[in-house]
Amino acid sequence: MSKQFEFADFIEEFQVEFTAFISSGKNGWDRESGDYVESVIEPVQTVGIILPLSEDDLKYAPQGTYSEKSKKLYVLEPMELNQEIEYKSDRYVIQSFKDYSDYADVYIYYAAWRDKEGSEA
């Protein structure tokens, strides 16, 4: 059965480029060398729709979680919670996921604005 709401064409029409910082996820001891290996954060160019949060989004968000600088992100590929993205020289952290996967072909996330000075990537 196909999804009731298909947004892929909409995303392709209105997409913007942004950078997603993806972790290699390889923390731990290397069996061959015996050395501890830390995860590497790689910047990857990706696309999606990035929108400001609506009044309703801000109204129903847990107190203090989002601000007017926060964004709503529509993408075709899944992202990780706490993953960082950069758009128009601003850094954001993916904080929540709205699961409409039973009904739509997009992933919807809320991303909180983050001060670049506090960033590790």
Short mmCIF file of N, CA and C in Angstrom, two decimals:
data_model
loop_
_atom_site.label_atom_id
_atom_site.label_comp_id
_atom_site.label_asym_id
_atom_site.label_seq_id
_atom_site.Cartn_x
_atom_site.Cartn_y
_atom_site.Cartn_z
N MET A 1 0.84 -1.18 0.00
CA MET A 1 0.00 0.00 0.00
C MET A 1 0.88 1.24 0.00
N SER A 2 0.57 2.21 -0.85
CA SER A 2 1.38 3.42 -0.91
C SER A 2 1.00 4.38 0.22
N LYS A 3 1.88 5.31 0.47
CA LYS A 3 1.65 6.30 1.51
C LYS A 3 0.53 7.25 1.06
N GLN A 4 -0.27 7.72 2.01
CA GLN A 4 -1.37 8.62 1.68
C GLN A 4 -0.86 9.99 1.23
N PHE A 5 0.21 10.46 1.85
CA PHE A 5 0.75 11.78 1.53
C PHE A 5 2.15 11.61 0.97
N GLU A 6 2.36 12.03 -0.26
CA GLU A 6 3.66 11.90 -0.89
C GLU A 6 4.25 13.29 -1.09
N PHE A 7 5.31 13.58 -0.32
CA PHE A 7 5.93 14.89 -0.32
C PHE A 7 7.26 14.94 -1.07
N ALA A 8 7.73 13.82 -1.58
CA ALA A 8 9.04 13.78 -2.22
C ALA A 8 9.16 14.81 -3.34
N ASP A 9 8.14 14.92 -4.19
CA ASP A 9 8.17 15.91 -5.27
C ASP A 9 8.20 17.33 -4.72
N PHE A 10 7.46 17.57 -3.64
CA PHE A 10 7.42 18.88 -3.00
C PHE A 10 8.81 19.23 -2.46
N ILE A 11 9.46 18.28 -1.84
CA ILE A 11 10.81 18.52 -1.31
C ILE A 11 11.78 18.78 -2.45
N GLU A 12 11.70 17.99 -3.50
CA GLU A 12 12.61 18.19 -4.64
C GLU A 12 12.41 19.56 -5.27
N GLU A 13 11.19 20.07 -5.27
CA GLU A 13 10.91 21.37 -5.87
C GLU A 13 11.41 22.53 -5.02
N PHE A 14 11.31 22.42 -3.69
CA PHE A 14 11.62 23.54 -2.80
C PHE A 14 12.84 23.29 -1.92
N GLN A 15 13.62 22.29 -2.22
CA GLN A 15 14.75 21.92 -1.38
C GLN A 15 15.83 22.99 -1.32
N VAL A 16 16.53 22.98 -0.20
CA VAL A 16 17.72 23.81 -0.01
C VAL A 16 18.84 22.87 0.42
N GLU A 17 20.07 23.30 0.19
CA GLU A 17 21.21 22.51 0.64
C GLU A 17 21.57 22.90 2.06
N PHE A 18 22.00 21.92 2.83
CA PHE A 18 22.53 22.16 4.16
C PHE A 18 23.56 21.09 4.45
N THR A 19 24.33 21.31 5.49
CA THR A 19 25.36 20.35 5.87
C THR A 19 24.89 19.56 7.08
N ALA A 20 24.94 18.24 6.96
CA ALA A 20 24.64 17.35 8.08
C ALA A 20 25.97 16.79 8.58
N PHE A 21 26.15 16.79 9.88
CA PHE A 21 27.39 16.26 10.47
C PHE A 21 27.10 14.84 10.95
N ILE A 22 27.72 13.88 10.28
CA ILE A 22 27.44 12.47 10.53
C ILE A 22 28.61 11.81 11.24
N SER A 23 28.31 11.10 12.31
CA SER A 23 29.33 10.41 13.10
C SER A 23 29.63 9.06 12.48
N SER A 24 30.90 8.69 12.49
CA SER A 24 31.28 7.37 12.00
C SER A 24 30.79 6.29 12.94
N GLY A 25 30.50 6.67 14.20
CA GLY A 25 29.97 5.73 15.17
C GLY A 25 30.96 4.67 15.63
N LYS A 26 32.24 4.91 15.42
CA LYS A 26 33.25 3.90 15.73
C LYS A 26 34.04 4.23 16.98
N ASN A 27 33.37 4.36 18.10
CA ASN A 27 34.05 4.53 19.38
C ASN A 27 34.39 3.16 19.93
N GLY A 28 35.61 3.01 20.43
CA GLY A 28 35.95 1.74 21.06
C GLY A 28 37.37 1.31 20.73
N TRP A 29 37.72 0.15 21.23
CA TRP A 29 39.07 -0.37 21.05
C TRP A 29 39.18 -1.11 19.73
N ASP A 30 40.22 -0.81 18.97
CA ASP A 30 40.52 -1.50 17.72
C ASP A 30 41.17 -2.84 18.06
N ARG A 31 40.59 -3.93 17.61
CA ARG A 31 41.10 -5.27 17.94
C ARG A 31 42.49 -5.53 17.37
N GLU A 32 42.76 -4.99 16.19
CA GLU A 32 44.05 -5.26 15.56
C GLU A 32 45.18 -4.46 16.19
N SER A 33 44.97 -3.15 16.36
CA SER A 33 46.06 -2.30 16.88
C SER A 33 46.05 -2.19 18.40
N GLY A 34 44.90 -2.44 19.01
CA GLY A 34 44.78 -2.28 20.45
C GLY A 34 44.60 -0.83 20.87
N ASP A 35 44.53 0.08 19.90
CA ASP A 35 44.35 1.50 20.19
C ASP A 35 42.86 1.84 20.33
N TYR A 36 42.61 2.88 21.14
CA TYR A 36 41.24 3.37 21.28
C TYR A 36 40.94 4.26 20.08
N VAL A 37 39.82 4.03 19.41
CA VAL A 37 39.43 4.80 18.23
C VAL A 37 38.19 5.61 18.57
N GLU A 38 38.28 6.92 18.34
CA GLU A 38 37.14 7.80 18.58
C GLU A 38 36.36 8.01 17.30
N SER A 39 35.07 8.24 17.47
CA SER A 39 34.18 8.51 16.35
C SER A 39 34.65 9.78 15.63
N VAL A 40 34.53 9.79 14.31
CA VAL A 40 34.89 10.94 13.49
C VAL A 40 33.60 11.56 12.97
N ILE A 41 33.51 12.89 13.06
CA ILE A 41 32.34 13.61 12.56
C ILE A 41 32.66 14.10 11.16
N GLU A 42 31.86 13.67 10.18
CA GLU A 42 32.07 14.03 8.78
C GLU A 42 30.96 14.98 8.33
N PRO A 43 31.32 16.12 7.70
CA PRO A 43 30.29 16.98 7.12
C PRO A 43 29.82 16.41 5.78
N VAL A 44 28.50 16.31 5.59
CA VAL A 44 27.94 15.76 4.37
C VAL A 44 26.88 16.72 3.84
N GLN A 45 27.02 17.10 2.57
CA GLN A 45 26.02 17.98 1.96
C GLN A 45 24.76 17.17 1.69
N THR A 46 23.62 17.70 2.08
CA THR A 46 22.34 17.04 1.87
C THR A 46 21.28 18.09 1.54
N VAL A 47 20.06 17.65 1.27
CA VAL A 47 19.00 18.59 0.90
C VAL A 47 17.73 18.27 1.68
N GLY A 48 16.89 19.27 1.81
CA GLY A 48 15.60 19.14 2.47
C GLY A 48 14.92 20.48 2.47
N ILE A 49 13.80 20.55 3.15
CA ILE A 49 13.10 21.82 3.33
C ILE A 49 13.30 22.24 4.77
N ILE A 50 13.75 23.46 4.97
CA ILE A 50 13.99 23.99 6.31
C ILE A 50 13.08 25.21 6.50
N LEU A 51 12.21 25.11 7.50
CA LEU A 51 11.22 26.16 7.74
C LEU A 51 11.32 26.68 9.17
N PRO A 52 10.92 27.93 9.39
CA PRO A 52 10.82 28.40 10.78
C PRO A 52 9.68 27.66 11.47
N LEU A 53 9.72 27.59 12.78
CA LEU A 53 8.63 26.97 13.52
C LEU A 53 7.41 27.87 13.50
N SER A 54 6.26 27.27 13.41
CA SER A 54 5.01 28.03 13.43
C SER A 54 4.67 28.42 14.87
N GLU A 55 3.69 29.29 15.02
CA GLU A 55 3.23 29.67 16.35
C GLU A 55 2.75 28.43 17.12
N ASP A 56 2.06 27.52 16.43
CA ASP A 56 1.58 26.29 17.08
C ASP A 56 2.75 25.41 17.51
N ASP A 57 3.78 25.31 16.67
CA ASP A 57 4.96 24.52 17.04
C ASP A 57 5.57 25.04 18.33
N LEU A 58 5.72 26.36 18.40
CA LEU A 58 6.31 26.98 19.59
C LEU A 58 5.37 26.86 20.79
N LYS A 59 4.08 26.99 20.54
CA LYS A 59 3.09 26.96 21.61
C LYS A 59 3.05 25.60 22.31
N TYR A 60 3.17 24.52 21.55
CA TYR A 60 3.04 23.18 22.12
C TYR A 60 4.37 22.50 22.41
N ALA A 61 5.48 23.19 22.18
CA ALA A 61 6.79 22.61 22.50
C ALA A 61 6.99 22.63 24.01
N PRO A 62 7.72 21.65 24.53
CA PRO A 62 8.04 21.69 25.97
C PRO A 62 8.74 23.01 26.31
N GLN A 63 8.42 23.57 27.44
CA GLN A 63 8.95 24.87 27.83
C GLN A 63 10.47 24.92 27.72
N GLY A 64 10.97 25.90 27.00
CA GLY A 64 12.41 26.11 26.91
C GLY A 64 13.13 25.28 25.87
N THR A 65 12.44 24.40 25.17
CA THR A 65 13.11 23.53 24.20
C THR A 65 13.43 24.26 22.91
N TYR A 66 12.50 25.05 22.40
CA TYR A 66 12.68 25.71 21.11
C TYR A 66 12.58 27.22 21.25
N SER A 67 13.16 27.90 20.29
CA SER A 67 13.09 29.35 20.23
C SER A 67 12.67 29.76 18.83
N GLU A 68 12.54 31.04 18.62
CA GLU A 68 12.19 31.52 17.28
C GLU A 68 13.28 31.22 16.26
N LYS A 69 14.50 30.93 16.71
CA LYS A 69 15.59 30.56 15.80
C LYS A 69 15.55 29.09 15.40
N SER A 70 14.74 28.30 16.10
CA SER A 70 14.64 26.87 15.81
C SER A 70 13.97 26.65 14.45
N LYS A 71 14.16 25.46 13.89
CA LYS A 71 13.64 25.15 12.55
C LYS A 71 12.91 23.82 12.54
N LYS A 72 12.05 23.67 11.54
CA LYS A 72 11.41 22.39 11.24
C LYS A 72 12.06 21.90 9.94
N LEU A 73 12.41 20.63 9.92
CA LEU A 73 13.17 20.07 8.81
C LEU A 73 12.41 18.90 8.19
N TYR A 74 12.21 18.96 6.87
CA TYR A 74 11.57 17.88 6.11
C TYR A 74 12.64 17.29 5.20
N VAL A 75 12.92 16.00 5.36
CA VAL A 75 13.94 15.32 4.56
C VAL A 75 13.43 13.97 4.08
N LEU A 76 14.08 13.43 3.06
CA LEU A 76 13.69 12.14 2.52
C LEU A 76 14.46 10.98 3.14
N GLU A 77 15.55 11.28 3.83
CA GLU A 77 16.37 10.25 4.47
C GLU A 77 16.34 10.48 5.99
N PRO A 78 16.36 9.41 6.77
CA PRO A 78 16.32 9.59 8.23
C PRO A 78 17.58 10.25 8.77
N MET A 79 17.42 10.97 9.86
CA MET A 79 18.53 11.61 10.55
C MET A 79 18.55 11.07 11.98
N GLU A 80 19.58 11.40 12.72
CA GLU A 80 19.73 10.94 14.10
C GLU A 80 19.36 12.06 15.07
N LEU A 81 18.74 11.71 16.18
CA LEU A 81 18.53 12.69 17.23
C LEU A 81 19.90 13.14 17.75
N ASN A 82 20.04 14.37 18.10
CA ASN A 82 21.28 15.02 18.55
C ASN A 82 22.29 15.23 17.44
N GLN A 83 21.94 14.91 16.22
CA GLN A 83 22.81 15.18 15.08
C GLN A 83 22.81 16.68 14.82
N GLU A 84 23.95 17.21 14.43
CA GLU A 84 24.03 18.63 14.12
C GLU A 84 23.92 18.86 12.62
N ILE A 85 23.32 20.00 12.27
CA ILE A 85 23.26 20.44 10.89
C ILE A 85 23.68 21.91 10.85
N GLU A 86 24.08 22.35 9.68
CA GLU A 86 24.41 23.76 9.49
C GLU A 86 23.67 24.26 8.25
N TYR A 87 22.99 25.39 8.42
CA TYR A 87 22.23 26.01 7.35
C TYR A 87 22.41 27.52 7.43
N LYS A 88 22.84 28.12 6.33
CA LYS A 88 23.07 29.57 6.27
C LYS A 88 23.98 30.03 7.41
N SER A 89 25.05 29.30 7.64
CA SER A 89 26.06 29.61 8.65
C SER A 89 25.55 29.50 10.09
N ASP A 90 24.37 28.96 10.30
CA ASP A 90 23.85 28.73 11.65
C ASP A 90 23.87 27.23 11.92
N ARG A 91 24.15 26.88 13.16
CA ARG A 91 24.22 25.47 13.57
C ARG A 91 22.96 25.12 14.35
N TYR A 92 22.43 23.92 14.10
CA TYR A 92 21.23 23.42 14.76
C TYR A 92 21.48 21.99 15.24
N VAL A 93 20.71 21.57 16.23
CA VAL A 93 20.78 20.20 16.75
C VAL A 93 19.40 19.57 16.59
N ILE A 94 19.35 18.40 15.95
CA ILE A 94 18.09 17.68 15.79
C ILE A 94 17.65 17.21 17.17
N GLN A 95 16.47 17.68 17.61
CA GLN A 95 16.02 17.36 18.96
C GLN A 95 14.80 16.45 19.03
N SER A 96 13.97 16.45 18.01
CA SER A 96 12.82 15.56 18.06
C SER A 96 12.37 15.18 16.66
N PHE A 97 11.62 14.10 16.61
CA PHE A 97 11.15 13.51 15.37
C PHE A 97 9.65 13.38 15.43
N LYS A 98 8.97 13.87 14.41
CA LYS A 98 7.52 13.69 14.31
C LYS A 98 7.29 12.49 13.40
N ASP A 99 6.81 11.41 13.94
CA ASP A 99 6.69 10.17 13.20
C ASP A 99 5.36 10.10 12.43
N TYR A 100 5.45 10.43 11.16
CA TYR A 100 4.32 10.29 10.25
C TYR A 100 4.62 9.21 9.22
N SER A 101 5.55 8.32 9.53
CA SER A 101 6.03 7.33 8.56
C SER A 101 4.92 6.40 8.06
N ASP A 102 3.86 6.21 8.82
CA ASP A 102 2.75 5.39 8.33
C ASP A 102 1.93 6.10 7.26
N TYR A 103 2.07 7.43 7.18
CA TYR A 103 1.21 8.21 6.31
C TYR A 103 1.95 8.99 5.23
N ALA A 104 3.22 9.26 5.42
CA ALA A 104 3.93 10.14 4.49
C ALA A 104 5.31 9.57 4.17
N ASP A 105 5.88 10.06 3.08
CA ASP A 105 7.18 9.60 2.62
C ASP A 105 8.32 10.54 3.02
N VAL A 106 8.12 11.35 4.04
CA VAL A 106 9.16 12.26 4.52
C VAL A 106 9.39 12.04 6.00
N TYR A 107 10.55 12.51 6.44
CA TYR A 107 10.89 12.52 7.86
C TYR A 107 10.82 13.96 8.32
N ILE A 108 10.16 14.21 9.44
CA ILE A 108 9.99 15.58 9.95
C ILE A 108 10.68 15.67 11.30
N TYR A 109 11.57 16.65 11.40
CA TYR A 109 12.35 16.85 12.62
C TYR A 109 12.24 18.29 13.09
N TYR A 110 12.44 18.48 14.39
CA TYR A 110 12.61 19.81 14.96
C TYR A 110 14.07 19.97 15.32
N ALA A 111 14.63 21.11 14.94
CA ALA A 111 16.04 21.37 15.20
C ALA A 111 16.18 22.68 15.98
N ALA A 112 16.86 22.61 17.11
CA ALA A 112 17.08 23.79 17.95
C ALA A 112 18.35 24.50 17.51
N TRP A 113 18.29 25.82 17.49
CA TRP A 113 19.45 26.63 17.16
C TRP A 113 20.53 26.42 18.21
N ARG A 114 21.77 26.41 17.76
CA ARG A 114 22.90 26.22 18.68
C ARG A 114 23.99 27.23 18.37
N ASP A 115 24.57 27.75 19.40
CA ASP A 115 25.69 28.68 19.26
C ASP A 115 26.88 27.92 18.71
N LYS A 116 27.48 28.39 17.61
CA LYS A 116 28.60 27.69 16.99
C LYS A 116 29.81 27.61 17.92
N GLU A 117 29.95 28.55 18.84
CA GLU A 117 31.09 28.53 19.76
C GLU A 117 31.08 27.29 20.63
N GLY A 118 29.87 26.79 20.96
CA GLY A 118 29.75 25.60 21.81
C GLY A 118 29.81 24.31 21.04
N SER A 119 29.99 24.41 19.73
CA SER A 119 29.98 23.23 18.88
C SER A 119 31.31 22.50 18.90
N GLU A 120 31.25 21.17 18.76
CA GLU A 120 32.45 20.38 18.72
C GLU A 120 32.81 19.95 17.31
N ALA A 121 31.88 20.00 16.38
CA ALA A 121 32.14 19.50 15.04
C ALA A 121 32.86 20.53 14.18
#
